[in-house]
């Protein structure tokens, strides 16, 4: 993942414009995150000489950032007409979070759990595709259903299922069953959407034409029923 990290109040105690005392385990945790393959971006209000001092302070403690106040190292802020201070990262570690800054041990654990969920979500997408791949006899209905399933969506239900699982299973475990369960939750949800579109005579869902609009009500109802059966297989 790409992770942005604030400096004052997050890596060190807030003594701006001076550099405060290191917050316990901050740099050790950052080095662990780098070793785990994450890209770290230093994102701070510091500029010029004060920014250079912060970067050097981190470097002396073994923390080398992927980028500093940029989304990527090659970004030229002055020449980029579309430049925005909006972060393009997966996470932002900052002491101004609602609830304040957790201790760095907790931060590391939270990032690991998010990584686990992301990896399992990738497997859920593969399961969804595999479940809707069958014999030639099922080719047409599978194609219809895949169009809806792959149209997008926030995947809230699979995420909740996986997050609940990892919340109570801290030790390494086999995740295959929960990934199939998460995929089933998404199929069940999709089935209800297909039937809802028929009832509501909707012609668009997630920016694409609905099945009842492209294939007719009868085919859409059968496709929804097919998804219902697949989620229990």
PDB file of C-alpha atoms in Angstrom:
ATOM      1  CA  UNK A   1       0.000   0.000   0.000  1.00  0.00           C
ATOM      2  CA  UNK A   2       0.947   3.632  -0.334  1.00  0.00           C
ATOM      3  CA  UNK A   3       0.843   5.311   3.069  1.00  0.00           C
ATOM      4  CA  UNK A   4       1.207   9.017   3.816  1.00  0.00           C
ATOM      5  CA  UNK A   5       2.669   9.995   7.186  1.00  0.00           C
ATOM      6  CA  UNK A   6       2.576  13.352   8.957  1.00  0.00           C
ATOM      7  CA  UNK A   7       5.689  14.478  10.846  1.00  0.00           C
ATOM      8  CA  UNK A   8       4.975  16.892  13.715  1.00  0.00           C
ATOM      9  CA  UNK A   9       2.743  15.283  16.325  1.00  0.00           C
ATOM     10  CA  UNK A  10       2.885  11.931  14.528  1.00  0.00           C
ATOM     11  CA  UNK A  11       6.510  10.826  14.177  1.00  0.00           C
ATOM     12  CA  UNK A  12       7.771  13.338  16.737  1.00  0.00           C
ATOM     13  CA  UNK A  13       6.111  15.252  19.531  1.00  0.00           C
ATOM     14  CA  UNK A  14       4.604  18.543  18.387  1.00  0.00           C
ATOM     15  CA  UNK A  15       7.262  21.245  18.893  1.00  0.00           C
ATOM     16  CA  UNK A  16       6.936  22.964  15.496  1.00  0.00           C
ATOM     17  CA  UNK A  17       8.960  24.690  14.127  1.00  0.00           C
ATOM     18  CA  UNK A  18      11.495  22.782  16.244  1.00  0.00           C
ATOM     19  CA  UNK A  19      11.737  18.993  15.960  1.00  0.00           C
ATOM     20  CA  UNK A  20      10.288  17.364  19.023  1.00  0.00           C
ATOM     21  CA  UNK A  21      11.212  14.125  20.731  1.00  0.00           C
ATOM     22  CA  UNK A  22      10.464  10.944  18.792  1.00  0.00           C
ATOM     23  CA  UNK A  23       7.135   9.338  19.642  1.00  0.00           C
ATOM     24  CA  UNK A  24       7.982   5.875  20.962  1.00  0.00           C
ATOM     25  CA  UNK A  25       8.379   3.182  18.273  1.00  0.00           C
ATOM     26  CA  UNK A  26       7.543   5.616  15.429  1.00  0.00           C
ATOM     27  CA  UNK A  27      10.657   5.132  13.298  1.00  0.00           C
ATOM     28  CA  UNK A  28      10.919   1.426  14.160  1.00  0.00           C
ATOM     29  CA  UNK A  29       7.353   0.924  12.914  1.00  0.00           C
ATOM     30  CA  UNK A  30       7.985   2.959   9.764  1.00  0.00           C
ATOM     31  CA  UNK A  31      11.028   0.813   8.965  1.00  0.00           C
ATOM     32  CA  UNK A  32       8.947  -2.330   9.471  1.00  0.00           C
ATOM     33  CA  UNK A  33       6.298  -0.993   7.088  1.00  0.00           C
ATOM     34  CA  UNK A  34       8.959  -0.272   4.461  1.00  0.00           C
ATOM     35  CA  UNK A  35      10.381  -3.785   4.900  1.00  0.00           C
ATOM     36  CA  UNK A  36       6.847  -5.159   4.434  1.00  0.00           C
ATOM     37  CA  UNK A  37       6.771  -3.551   0.981  1.00  0.00           C
ATOM     38  CA  UNK A  38       4.702  -0.446   1.663  1.00  0.00           C
ATOM     39  CA  UNK A  39       5.568   2.899   0.040  1.00  0.00           C
ATOM     40  CA  UNK A  40       5.754   5.729   2.564  1.00  0.00           C
ATOM     41  CA  UNK A  41       5.178   9.383   1.690  1.00  0.00           C
ATOM     42  CA  UNK A  42       6.105  12.137   4.135  1.00  0.00           C
ATOM     43  CA  UNK A  43       3.198  14.586   4.001  1.00  0.00           C
ATOM     44  CA  UNK A  44       3.752  17.647   6.156  1.00  0.00           C
ATOM     45  CA  UNK A  45       3.189  21.409   6.344  1.00  0.00           C
ATOM     46  CA  UNK A  46       6.954  21.842   6.588  1.00  0.00           C
ATOM     47  CA  UNK A  47       8.659  23.468   3.624  1.00  0.00           C
ATOM     48  CA  UNK A  48      12.145  24.549   2.597  1.00  0.00           C
ATOM     49  CA  UNK A  49      14.875  24.209   5.211  1.00  0.00           C
ATOM     50  CA  UNK A  50      12.488  22.957   7.919  1.00  0.00           C
ATOM     51  CA  UNK A  51      11.311  20.195   5.567  1.00  0.00           C
ATOM     52  CA  UNK A  52      14.900  19.244   4.756  1.00  0.00           C
ATOM     53  CA  UNK A  53      15.643  19.001   8.485  1.00  0.00           C
ATOM     54  CA  UNK A  54      12.677  16.655   9.011  1.00  0.00           C
ATOM     55  CA  UNK A  55      13.679  14.430   6.071  1.00  0.00           C
ATOM     56  CA  UNK A  56      17.288  14.273   7.297  1.00  0.00           C
ATOM     57  CA  UNK A  57      16.114  13.520  10.857  1.00  0.00           C
ATOM     58  CA  UNK A  58      14.209  10.510   9.536  1.00  0.00           C
ATOM     59  CA  UNK A  59      17.046   9.416   7.253  1.00  0.00           C
ATOM     60  CA  UNK A  60      19.503   9.359  10.162  1.00  0.00           C
ATOM     61  CA  UNK A  61      17.153   6.914  11.887  1.00  0.00           C
ATOM     62  CA  UNK A  62      16.906   4.628   8.868  1.00  0.00           C
ATOM     63  CA  UNK A  63      13.620   5.873   7.381  1.00  0.00           C
ATOM     64  CA  UNK A  64      13.809   6.652   3.649  1.00  0.00           C
ATOM     65  CA  UNK A  65      10.569   7.938   2.122  1.00  0.00           C
ATOM     66  CA  UNK A  66       9.270   7.023  -1.312  1.00  0.00           C
ATOM     67  CA  UNK A  67       8.286  10.677  -1.827  1.00  0.00           C
ATOM     68  CA  UNK A  68       8.086  13.902   0.186  1.00  0.00           C
ATOM     69  CA  UNK A  69       5.038  16.175  -0.129  1.00  0.00           C
ATOM     70  CA  UNK A  70       4.385  14.575  -3.528  1.00  0.00           C
ATOM     71  CA  UNK A  71       2.307  11.624  -4.709  1.00  0.00           C
ATOM     72  CA  UNK A  72       5.349  10.203  -6.508  1.00  0.00           C
ATOM     73  CA  UNK A  73       9.046  11.213  -6.658  1.00  0.00           C
ATOM     74  CA  UNK A  74       8.961  12.497 -10.262  1.00  0.00           C
ATOM     75  CA  UNK A  75       5.970  14.794  -9.712  1.00  0.00           C
ATOM     76  CA  UNK A  76       6.804  18.400 -10.642  1.00  0.00           C
ATOM     77  CA  UNK A  77       4.361  20.509  -8.649  1.00  0.00           C
ATOM     78  CA  UNK A  78       5.173  23.753 -10.488  1.00  0.00           C
ATOM     79  CA  UNK A  79       4.640  22.268 -13.972  1.00  0.00           C
ATOM     80  CA  UNK A  80       1.571  20.197 -13.082  1.00  0.00           C
ATOM     81  CA  UNK A  81      -1.476  22.306 -13.953  1.00  0.00           C
ATOM     82  CA  UNK A  82      -3.748  19.734 -12.307  1.00  0.00           C
ATOM     83  CA  UNK A  83      -1.748  19.531  -9.084  1.00  0.00           C
ATOM     84  CA  UNK A  84      -3.824  19.076  -5.962  1.00  0.00           C
ATOM     85  CA  UNK A  85      -2.879  18.703  -2.312  1.00  0.00           C
ATOM     86  CA  UNK A  86      -5.451  15.917  -2.142  1.00  0.00           C
ATOM     87  CA  UNK A  87      -3.684  12.711  -1.184  1.00  0.00           C
ATOM     88  CA  UNK A  88      -3.668   9.795  -3.612  1.00  0.00           C
ATOM     89  CA  UNK A  89      -2.805   7.143  -1.041  1.00  0.00           C
ATOM     90  CA  UNK A  90      -4.376   4.141   0.641  1.00  0.00           C
ATOM     91  CA  UNK A  91      -3.875   5.435   4.190  1.00  0.00           C
ATOM     92  CA  UNK A  92      -2.865   8.631   5.979  1.00  0.00           C
ATOM     93  CA  UNK A  93      -1.309   8.437   9.445  1.00  0.00           C
ATOM     94  CA  UNK A  94      -1.869  11.749  11.231  1.00  0.00           C
ATOM     95  CA  UNK A  95      -2.277  12.926  14.812  1.00  0.00           C
ATOM     96  CA  UNK A  96      -5.366  14.947  13.829  1.00  0.00           C
ATOM     97  CA  UNK A  97      -7.407  11.789  13.223  1.00  0.00           C
ATOM     98  CA  UNK A  98     -10.770  11.601  14.953  1.00  0.00           C
ATOM     99  CA  UNK A  99      -9.952   9.935  18.258  1.00  0.00           C
ATOM    100  CA  UNK A 100      -6.314  11.010  18.093  1.00  0.00           C
ATOM    101  CA  UNK A 101      -3.211   9.060  17.134  1.00  0.00           C
ATOM    102  CA  UNK A 102      -3.101   5.402  18.274  1.00  0.00           C
ATOM    103  CA  UNK A 103       0.196   4.073  19.563  1.00  0.00           C
ATOM    104  CA  UNK A 104       2.509   2.882  16.807  1.00  0.00           C
ATOM    105  CA  UNK A 105       2.117  -0.783  17.732  1.00  0.00           C
ATOM    106  CA  UNK A 106      -1.636  -0.469  17.185  1.00  0.00           C
ATOM    107  CA  UNK A 107      -1.062   1.394  13.908  1.00  0.00           C
ATOM    108  CA  UNK A 108       1.109  -1.451  12.619  1.00  0.00           C
ATOM    109  CA  UNK A 109      -1.533  -4.017  13.592  1.00  0.00           C
ATOM    110  CA  UNK A 110      -4.304  -1.993  11.903  1.00  0.00           C
ATOM    111  CA  UNK A 111      -2.314  -1.753   8.660  1.00  0.00           C
ATOM    112  CA  UNK A 112      -1.602  -5.487   8.691  1.00  0.00           C
ATOM    113  CA  UNK A 113      -5.308  -6.251   9.139  1.00  0.00           C
ATOM    114  CA  UNK A 114      -6.213  -3.896   6.281  1.00  0.00           C
ATOM    115  CA  UNK A 115      -3.624  -5.664   4.138  1.00  0.00           C
ATOM    116  CA  UNK A 116      -5.152  -9.036   5.008  1.00  0.00           C
ATOM    117  CA  UNK A 117      -8.607  -7.788   4.026  1.00  0.00           C
ATOM    118  CA  UNK A 118      -7.292  -6.407   0.725  1.00  0.00           C
ATOM    119  CA  UNK A 119      -5.607  -9.704  -0.141  1.00  0.00           C
ATOM    120  CA  UNK A 120      -8.766 -11.653   0.683  1.00  0.00           C
ATOM    121  CA  UNK A 121     -10.903  -9.224  -1.349  1.00  0.00           C
ATOM    122  CA  UNK A 122      -8.725  -9.949  -4.379  1.00  0.00           C
ATOM    123  CA  UNK A 123      -9.443 -13.648  -3.866  1.00  0.00           C
ATOM    124  CA  UNK A 124     -13.176 -12.891  -3.517  1.00  0.00           C
ATOM    125  CA  UNK A 125     -13.121 -11.263  -6.975  1.00  0.00           C
ATOM    126  CA  UNK A 126     -11.532 -14.412  -8.394  1.00  0.00           C
ATOM    127  CA  UNK A 127     -14.155 -16.581  -6.681  1.00  0.00           C
ATOM    128  CA  UNK A 128     -16.972 -14.464  -8.110  1.00  0.00           C
ATOM    129  CA  UNK A 129     -15.581 -14.936 -11.607  1.00  0.00           C
ATOM    130  CA  UNK A 130     -15.066 -18.686 -11.132  1.00  0.00           C
ATOM    131  CA  UNK A 131     -18.563 -19.211  -9.709  1.00  0.00           C
ATOM    132  CA  UNK A 132     -20.019 -17.624 -12.819  1.00  0.00           C
ATOM    133  CA  UNK A 133     -18.023 -19.756 -15.232  1.00  0.00           C
ATOM    134  CA  UNK A 134     -19.665 -23.034 -16.167  1.00  0.00           C
ATOM    135  CA  UNK A 135     -20.695 -25.274 -19.030  1.00  0.00           C
ATOM    136  CA  UNK A 136     -21.801 -24.057 -22.450  1.00  0.00           C
ATOM    137  CA  UNK A 137     -25.382 -24.537 -21.310  1.00  0.00           C
ATOM    138  CA  UNK A 138     -24.828 -21.871 -18.639  1.00  0.00           C
ATOM    139  CA  UNK A 139     -22.705 -19.582 -20.799  1.00  0.00           C
ATOM    140  CA  UNK A 140     -25.452 -17.060 -21.590  1.00  0.00           C
ATOM    141  CA  UNK A 141     -26.759 -16.655 -18.044  1.00  0.00           C
ATOM    142  CA  UNK A 142     -23.221 -16.544 -16.644  1.00  0.00           C
ATOM    143  CA  UNK A 143     -22.370 -13.763 -19.082  1.00  0.00           C
ATOM    144  CA  UNK A 144     -25.445 -11.803 -17.983  1.00  0.00           C
ATOM    145  CA  UNK A 145     -24.609 -12.221 -14.295  1.00  0.00           C
ATOM    146  CA  UNK A 146     -20.934 -11.368 -14.711  1.00  0.00           C
ATOM    147  CA  UNK A 147     -21.933  -8.122 -16.390  1.00  0.00           C
ATOM    148  CA  UNK A 148     -23.763  -7.087 -13.220  1.00  0.00           C
ATOM    149  CA  UNK A 149     -21.258  -8.466 -10.696  1.00  0.00           C
ATOM    150  CA  UNK A 150     -18.270  -6.837 -12.443  1.00  0.00           C
ATOM    151  CA  UNK A 151     -20.050  -3.524 -13.021  1.00  0.00           C
ATOM    152  CA  UNK A 152     -18.516  -2.144  -9.846  1.00  0.00           C
ATOM    153  CA  UNK A 153     -19.840  -1.473  -6.387  1.00  0.00           C
ATOM    154  CA  UNK A 154     -18.230  -0.832  -3.031  1.00  0.00           C
ATOM    155  CA  UNK A 155     -18.182  -4.496  -1.934  1.00  0.00           C
ATOM    156  CA  UNK A 156     -19.389  -3.395   1.506  1.00  0.00           C
ATOM    157  CA  UNK A 157     -20.834  -6.799   2.433  1.00  0.00           C
ATOM    158  CA  UNK A 158     -17.683  -8.819   1.612  1.00  0.00           C
ATOM    159  CA  UNK A 159     -15.596  -6.201   3.430  1.00  0.00           C
ATOM    160  CA  UNK A 160     -17.783  -6.427   6.546  1.00  0.00           C
ATOM    161  CA  UNK A 161     -17.654 -10.224   6.484  1.00  0.00           C
ATOM    162  CA  UNK A 162     -13.858 -10.247   6.171  1.00  0.00           C
ATOM    163  CA  UNK A 163     -13.344  -7.467   8.730  1.00  0.00           C
ATOM    164  CA  UNK A 164     -15.496  -9.343  11.269  1.00  0.00           C
ATOM    165  CA  UNK A 165     -13.547 -12.535  10.632  1.00  0.00           C
ATOM    166  CA  UNK A 166     -10.128 -10.938  11.059  1.00  0.00           C
ATOM    167  CA  UNK A 167     -11.307  -9.023  14.140  1.00  0.00           C
ATOM    168  CA  UNK A 168     -11.778 -12.292  16.044  1.00  0.00           C
ATOM    169  CA  UNK A 169      -9.052 -14.348  14.351  1.00  0.00           C
ATOM    170  CA  UNK A 170      -5.711 -12.712  15.137  1.00  0.00           C
ATOM    171  CA  UNK A 171      -3.585 -15.785  14.471  1.00  0.00           C
ATOM    172  CA  UNK A 172      -2.826 -16.993  10.903  1.00  0.00           C
ATOM    173  CA  UNK A 173      -5.731 -19.157   9.761  1.00  0.00           C
ATOM    174  CA  UNK A 174      -7.124 -20.683   6.577  1.00  0.00           C
ATOM    175  CA  UNK A 175      -9.232 -17.957   4.979  1.00  0.00           C
ATOM    176  CA  UNK A 176     -10.754 -19.987   2.131  1.00  0.00           C
ATOM    177  CA  UNK A 177     -14.148 -20.528   3.770  1.00  0.00           C
ATOM    178  CA  UNK A 178     -14.636 -16.896   4.790  1.00  0.00           C
ATOM    179  CA  UNK A 179     -13.645 -15.769   1.286  1.00  0.00           C
ATOM    180  CA  UNK A 180     -16.297 -18.028  -0.229  1.00  0.00           C
ATOM    181  CA  UNK A 181     -18.790 -16.718   2.323  1.00  0.00           C
ATOM    182  CA  UNK A 182     -17.890 -13.122   1.428  1.00  0.00           C
ATOM    183  CA  UNK A 183     -18.375 -13.912  -2.279  1.00  0.00           C
ATOM    184  CA  UNK A 184     -21.754 -15.494  -1.486  1.00  0.00           C
ATOM    185  CA  UNK A 185     -22.817 -12.320   0.346  1.00  0.00           C
ATOM    186  CA  UNK A 186     -22.028 -10.280  -2.754  1.00  0.00           C
ATOM    187  CA  UNK A 187     -23.900 -12.697  -5.046  1.00  0.00           C
ATOM    188  CA  UNK A 188     -26.951 -12.596  -2.768  1.00  0.00           C
ATOM    189  CA  UNK A 189     -26.881  -8.806  -2.753  1.00  0.00           C
ATOM    190  CA  UNK A 190     -26.492  -8.710  -6.546  1.00  0.00           C
ATOM    191  CA  UNK A 191     -29.461 -11.056  -6.988  1.00  0.00           C
ATOM    192  CA  UNK A 192     -31.687  -8.684  -5.033  1.00  0.00           C
ATOM    193  CA  UNK A 193     -30.486  -5.752  -7.157  1.00  0.00           C
ATOM    194  CA  UNK A 194     -31.347  -7.568 -10.387  1.00  0.00           C
ATOM    195  CA  UNK A 195     -34.868  -8.324  -9.114  1.00  0.00           C
ATOM    196  CA  UNK A 196     -35.269  -4.775  -7.778  1.00  0.00           C
ATOM    197  CA  UNK A 197     -34.441  -3.386 -11.212  1.00  0.00           C
ATOM    198  CA  UNK A 198     -37.223  -5.490 -12.723  1.00  0.00           C
ATOM    199  CA  UNK A 199     -39.754  -4.290 -10.137  1.00  0.00           C
ATOM    200  CA  UNK A 200     -38.650  -0.663 -10.469  1.00  0.00           C
ATOM    201  CA  UNK A 201     -38.338  -0.865 -14.296  1.00  0.00           C
ATOM    202  CA  UNK A 202     -34.886   0.681 -13.870  1.00  0.00           C
ATOM    203  CA  UNK A 203     -32.800   1.100 -17.012  1.00  0.00           C
ATOM    204  CA  UNK A 204     -29.408   1.909 -15.466  1.00  0.00           C
ATOM    205  CA  UNK A 205     -27.362   0.597 -12.548  1.00  0.00           C
ATOM    206  CA  UNK A 206     -23.771   1.605 -11.714  1.00  0.00           C
ATOM    207  CA  UNK A 207     -23.521   3.439 -15.014  1.00  0.00           C
ATOM    208  CA  UNK A 208     -24.512   0.405 -17.113  1.00  0.00           C
ATOM    209  CA  UNK A 209     -27.773  -0.791 -18.630  1.00  0.00           C
ATOM    210  CA  UNK A 210     -29.758  -3.150 -16.398  1.00  0.00           C
ATOM    211  CA  UNK A 211     -30.408  -6.749 -17.434  1.00  0.00           C
ATOM    212  CA  UNK A 212     -34.143  -6.128 -17.706  1.00  0.00           C
ATOM    213  CA  UNK A 213     -33.353  -3.345 -20.161  1.00  0.00           C
ATOM    214  CA  UNK A 214     -30.913  -5.344 -22.300  1.00  0.00           C
ATOM    215  CA  UNK A 215     -32.372  -8.867 -22.045  1.00  0.00           C
ATOM    216  CA  UNK A 216     -35.966  -8.374 -20.911  1.00  0.00           C
ATOM    217  CA  UNK A 217     -37.798  -8.959 -17.633  1.00  0.00           C
ATOM    218  CA  UNK A 218     -38.081 -12.756 -17.935  1.00  0.00           C
ATOM    219  CA  UNK A 219     -34.351 -13.213 -18.526  1.00  0.00           C
ATOM    220  CA  UNK A 220     -33.492 -10.780 -15.716  1.00  0.00           C
ATOM    221  CA  UNK A 221     -35.728 -12.604 -13.218  1.00  0.00           C
ATOM    222  CA  UNK A 222     -34.113 -15.926 -14.153  1.00  0.00           C
ATOM    223  CA  UNK A 223     -30.638 -14.380 -13.871  1.00  0.00           C
ATOM    224  CA  UNK A 224     -31.482 -13.142 -10.373  1.00  0.00           C
ATOM    225  CA  UNK A 225     -32.757 -16.605  -9.429  1.00  0.00           C
ATOM    226  CA  UNK A 226     -29.572 -18.122 -10.841  1.00  0.00           C
ATOM    227  CA  UNK A 227     -27.490 -15.817  -8.633  1.00  0.00           C
ATOM    228  CA  UNK A 228     -29.551 -16.891  -5.619  1.00  0.00           C
ATOM    229  CA  UNK A 229     -28.730 -20.547  -6.303  1.00  0.00           C
ATOM    230  CA  UNK A 230     -25.043 -19.806  -6.898  1.00  0.00           C
ATOM    231  CA  UNK A 231     -24.622 -18.045  -3.567  1.00  0.00           C
ATOM    232  CA  UNK A 232     -25.660 -21.230  -1.727  1.00  0.00           C
ATOM    233  CA  UNK A 233     -23.445 -23.614  -3.708  1.00  0.00           C
TER     234      UNK A 233
END
